PDB file of C-alpha atoms in Angstrom:
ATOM      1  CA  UNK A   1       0.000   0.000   0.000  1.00 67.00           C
ATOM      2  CA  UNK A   2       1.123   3.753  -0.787  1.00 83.00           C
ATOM      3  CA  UNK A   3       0.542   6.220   1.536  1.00 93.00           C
ATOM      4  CA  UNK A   4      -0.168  10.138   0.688  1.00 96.00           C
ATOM      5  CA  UNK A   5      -0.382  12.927   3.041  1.00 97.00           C
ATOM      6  CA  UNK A   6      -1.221  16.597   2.559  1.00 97.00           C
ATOM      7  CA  UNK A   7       0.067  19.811   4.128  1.00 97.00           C
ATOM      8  CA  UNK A   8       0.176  23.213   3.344  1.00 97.00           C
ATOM      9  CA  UNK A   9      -4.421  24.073   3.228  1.00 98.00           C
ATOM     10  CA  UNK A  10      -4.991  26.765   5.571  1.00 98.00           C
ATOM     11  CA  UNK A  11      -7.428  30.303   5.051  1.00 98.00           C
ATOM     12  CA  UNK A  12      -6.035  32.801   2.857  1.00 98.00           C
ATOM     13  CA  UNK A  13      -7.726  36.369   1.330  1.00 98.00           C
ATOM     14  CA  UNK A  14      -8.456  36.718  -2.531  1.00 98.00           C
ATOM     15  CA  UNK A  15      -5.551  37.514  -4.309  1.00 98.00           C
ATOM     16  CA  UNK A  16      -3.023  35.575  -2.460  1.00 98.00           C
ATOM     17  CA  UNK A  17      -1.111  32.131  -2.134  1.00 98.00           C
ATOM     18  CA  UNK A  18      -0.398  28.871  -0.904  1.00 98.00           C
ATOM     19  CA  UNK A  19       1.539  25.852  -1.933  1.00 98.00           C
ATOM     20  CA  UNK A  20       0.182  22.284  -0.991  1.00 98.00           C
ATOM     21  CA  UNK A  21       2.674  19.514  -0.242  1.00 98.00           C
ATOM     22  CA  UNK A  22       1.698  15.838  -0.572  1.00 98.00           C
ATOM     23  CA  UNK A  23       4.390  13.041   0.987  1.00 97.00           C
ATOM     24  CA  UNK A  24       4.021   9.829  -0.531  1.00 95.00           C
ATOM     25  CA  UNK A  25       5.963   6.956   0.962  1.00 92.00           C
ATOM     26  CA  UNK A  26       7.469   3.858  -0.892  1.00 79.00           C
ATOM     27  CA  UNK A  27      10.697   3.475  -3.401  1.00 78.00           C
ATOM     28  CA  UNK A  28       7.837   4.372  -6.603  1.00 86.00           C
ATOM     29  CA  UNK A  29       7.052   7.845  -6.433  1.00 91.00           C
ATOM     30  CA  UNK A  30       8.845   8.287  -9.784  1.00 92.00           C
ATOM     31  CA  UNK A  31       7.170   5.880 -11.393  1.00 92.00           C
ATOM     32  CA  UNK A  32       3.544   7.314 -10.073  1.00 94.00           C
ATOM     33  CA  UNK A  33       1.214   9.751 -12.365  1.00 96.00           C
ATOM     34  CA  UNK A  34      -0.359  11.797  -9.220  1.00 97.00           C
ATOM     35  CA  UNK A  35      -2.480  14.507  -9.212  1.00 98.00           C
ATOM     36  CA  UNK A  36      -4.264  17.098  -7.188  1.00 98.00           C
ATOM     37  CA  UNK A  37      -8.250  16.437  -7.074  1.00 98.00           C
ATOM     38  CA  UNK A  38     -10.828  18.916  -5.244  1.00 98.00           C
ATOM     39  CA  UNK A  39     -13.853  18.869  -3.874  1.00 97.00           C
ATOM     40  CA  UNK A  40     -16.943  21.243  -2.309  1.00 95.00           C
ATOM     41  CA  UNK A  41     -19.965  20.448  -1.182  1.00 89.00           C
ATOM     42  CA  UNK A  42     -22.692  19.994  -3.218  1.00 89.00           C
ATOM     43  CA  UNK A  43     -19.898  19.347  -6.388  1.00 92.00           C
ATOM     44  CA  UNK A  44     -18.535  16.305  -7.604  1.00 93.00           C
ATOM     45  CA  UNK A  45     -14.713  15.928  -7.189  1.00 96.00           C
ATOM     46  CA  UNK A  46     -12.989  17.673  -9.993  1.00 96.00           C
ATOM     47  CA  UNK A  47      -8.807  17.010 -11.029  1.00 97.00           C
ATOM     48  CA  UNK A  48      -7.317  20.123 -10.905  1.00 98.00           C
ATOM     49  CA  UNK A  49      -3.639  19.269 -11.933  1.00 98.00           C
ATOM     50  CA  UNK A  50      -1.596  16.021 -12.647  1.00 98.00           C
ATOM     51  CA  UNK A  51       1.842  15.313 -13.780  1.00 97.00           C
ATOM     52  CA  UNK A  52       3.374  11.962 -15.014  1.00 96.00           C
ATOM     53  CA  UNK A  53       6.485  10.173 -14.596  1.00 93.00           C
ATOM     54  CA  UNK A  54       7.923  11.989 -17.496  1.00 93.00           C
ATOM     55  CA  UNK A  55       6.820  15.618 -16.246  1.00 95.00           C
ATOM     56  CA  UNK A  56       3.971  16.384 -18.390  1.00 97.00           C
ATOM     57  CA  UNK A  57       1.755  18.189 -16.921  1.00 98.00           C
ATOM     58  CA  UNK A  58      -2.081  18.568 -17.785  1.00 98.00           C
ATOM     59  CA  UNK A  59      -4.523  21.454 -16.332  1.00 98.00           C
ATOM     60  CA  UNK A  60      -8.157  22.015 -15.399  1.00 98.00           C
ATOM     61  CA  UNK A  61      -9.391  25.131 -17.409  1.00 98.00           C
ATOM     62  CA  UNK A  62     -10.160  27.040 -14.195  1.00 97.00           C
ATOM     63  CA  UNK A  63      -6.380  27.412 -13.089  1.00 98.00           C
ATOM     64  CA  UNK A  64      -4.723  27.372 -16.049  1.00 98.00           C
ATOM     65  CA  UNK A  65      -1.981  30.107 -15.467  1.00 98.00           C
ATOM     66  CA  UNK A  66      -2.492  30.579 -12.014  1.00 98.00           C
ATOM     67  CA  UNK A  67      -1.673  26.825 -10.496  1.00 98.00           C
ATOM     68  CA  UNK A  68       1.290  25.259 -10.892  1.00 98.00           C
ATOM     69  CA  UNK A  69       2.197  21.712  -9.924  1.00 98.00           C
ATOM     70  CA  UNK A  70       5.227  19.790  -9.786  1.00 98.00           C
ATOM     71  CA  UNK A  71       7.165  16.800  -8.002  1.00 97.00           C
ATOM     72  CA  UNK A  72      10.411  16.216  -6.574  1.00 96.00           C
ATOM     73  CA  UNK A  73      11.637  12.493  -6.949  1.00 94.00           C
ATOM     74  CA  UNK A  74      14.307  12.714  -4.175  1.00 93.00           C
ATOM     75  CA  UNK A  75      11.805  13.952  -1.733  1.00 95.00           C
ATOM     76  CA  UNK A  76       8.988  11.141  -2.534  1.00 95.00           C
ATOM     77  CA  UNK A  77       6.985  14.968  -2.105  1.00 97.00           C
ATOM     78  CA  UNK A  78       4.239  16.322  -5.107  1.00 97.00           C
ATOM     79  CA  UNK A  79       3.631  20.106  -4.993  1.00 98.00           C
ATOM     80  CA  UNK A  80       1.028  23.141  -6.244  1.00 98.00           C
ATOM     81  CA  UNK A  81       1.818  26.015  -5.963  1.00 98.00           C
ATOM     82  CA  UNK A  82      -1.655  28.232  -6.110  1.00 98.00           C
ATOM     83  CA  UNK A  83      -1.963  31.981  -6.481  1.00 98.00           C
ATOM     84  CA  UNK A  84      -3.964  34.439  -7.371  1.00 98.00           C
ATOM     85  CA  UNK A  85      -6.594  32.817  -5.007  1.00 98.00           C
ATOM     86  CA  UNK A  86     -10.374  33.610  -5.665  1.00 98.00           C
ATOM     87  CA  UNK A  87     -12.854  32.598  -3.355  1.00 97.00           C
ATOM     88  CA  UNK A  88     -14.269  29.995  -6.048  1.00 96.00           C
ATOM     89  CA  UNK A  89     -10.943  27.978  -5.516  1.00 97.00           C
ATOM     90  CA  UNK A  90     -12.108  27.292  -1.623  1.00 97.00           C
ATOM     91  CA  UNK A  91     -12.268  23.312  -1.415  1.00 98.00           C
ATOM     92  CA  UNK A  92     -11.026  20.590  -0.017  1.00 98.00           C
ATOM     93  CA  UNK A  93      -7.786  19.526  -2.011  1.00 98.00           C
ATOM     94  CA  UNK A  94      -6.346  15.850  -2.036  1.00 98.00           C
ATOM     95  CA  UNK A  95      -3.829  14.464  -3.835  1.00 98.00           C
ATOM     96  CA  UNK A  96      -3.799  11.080  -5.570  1.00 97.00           C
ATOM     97  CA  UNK A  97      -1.579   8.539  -7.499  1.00 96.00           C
ATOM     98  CA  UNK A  98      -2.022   5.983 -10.240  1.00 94.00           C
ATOM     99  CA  UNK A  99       0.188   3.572 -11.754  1.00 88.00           C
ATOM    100  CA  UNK A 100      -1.115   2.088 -15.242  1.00 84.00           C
ATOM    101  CA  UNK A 101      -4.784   2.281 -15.218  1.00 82.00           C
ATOM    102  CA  UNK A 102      -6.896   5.100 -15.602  1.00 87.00           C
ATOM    103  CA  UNK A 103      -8.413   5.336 -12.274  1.00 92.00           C
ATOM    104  CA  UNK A 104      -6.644   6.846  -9.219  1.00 95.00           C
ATOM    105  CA  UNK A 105      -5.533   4.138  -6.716  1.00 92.00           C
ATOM    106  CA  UNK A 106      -4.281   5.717  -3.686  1.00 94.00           C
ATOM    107  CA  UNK A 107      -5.794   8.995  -1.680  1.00 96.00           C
ATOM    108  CA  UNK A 108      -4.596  11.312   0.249  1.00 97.00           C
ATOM    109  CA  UNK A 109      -6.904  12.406   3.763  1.00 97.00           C
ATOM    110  CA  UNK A 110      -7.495  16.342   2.544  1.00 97.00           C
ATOM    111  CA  UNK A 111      -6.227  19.712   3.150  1.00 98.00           C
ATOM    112  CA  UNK A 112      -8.942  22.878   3.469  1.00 98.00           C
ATOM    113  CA  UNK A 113      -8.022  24.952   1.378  1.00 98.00           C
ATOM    114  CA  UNK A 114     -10.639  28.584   2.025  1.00 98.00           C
ATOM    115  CA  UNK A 115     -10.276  31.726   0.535  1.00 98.00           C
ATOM    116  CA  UNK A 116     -12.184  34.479   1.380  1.00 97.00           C
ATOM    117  CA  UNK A 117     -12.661  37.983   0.220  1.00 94.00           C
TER     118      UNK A 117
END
């Protein structure tokens, strides 16, 4: 089994930033296609961001430009950096990871992420 875990949610005002860390533990990570996934209530979960093994990287239309994710192999640690926050990004973010199949296999618990005006 993998394990993810998420840091870096807190409250922030419109217009501002935070980057979300995600630890992942086993000797894979590289290997891994993970991704940062959100959620609010009353929506169904929506994929933000995701980057493969090789580095490409693939973006929701909604933060396109001001999102940015990433990885570092050595670390076993994905990243996303967010800024220009609007209110509209307020969620709960989780990151995942897949191997070969389409569908995510293993979940992080959440971070809050809430911006407010």
């Amino acid at each position: 089994q993998v394990q993810l875990v998420e840091s870096g949610g807190g409250s922030v005002q419109a217009g501002g930033s935070l980057r979300l860390s995600c630890a992942a533990s086993g000797r894979s990570f590289s290997a891994y296609t993970v991704g940062w996934f959100r959620q609010t209530p009353g929506k169904e979960r929506e994929l933000v961001a995701a980057i493969s093994s090789r580095g490409n990287t693939l973006y929701a239309d909604s933060v396109k430009g001001r999102f940015t994710i990433s990885r570092d192999n050595a670390k076993n640690t994905l990243y996303l950096q967010m800024n220009s926050l609007q209110p509209e990004d307020t969620a709960v973010y989780y990151c995942a990871a897949r191997v070969l199949s389409p569908d995510y296999d293993y979940w992080g618990q959440g971070t809050q992420v809430t911006v407010y005006s």
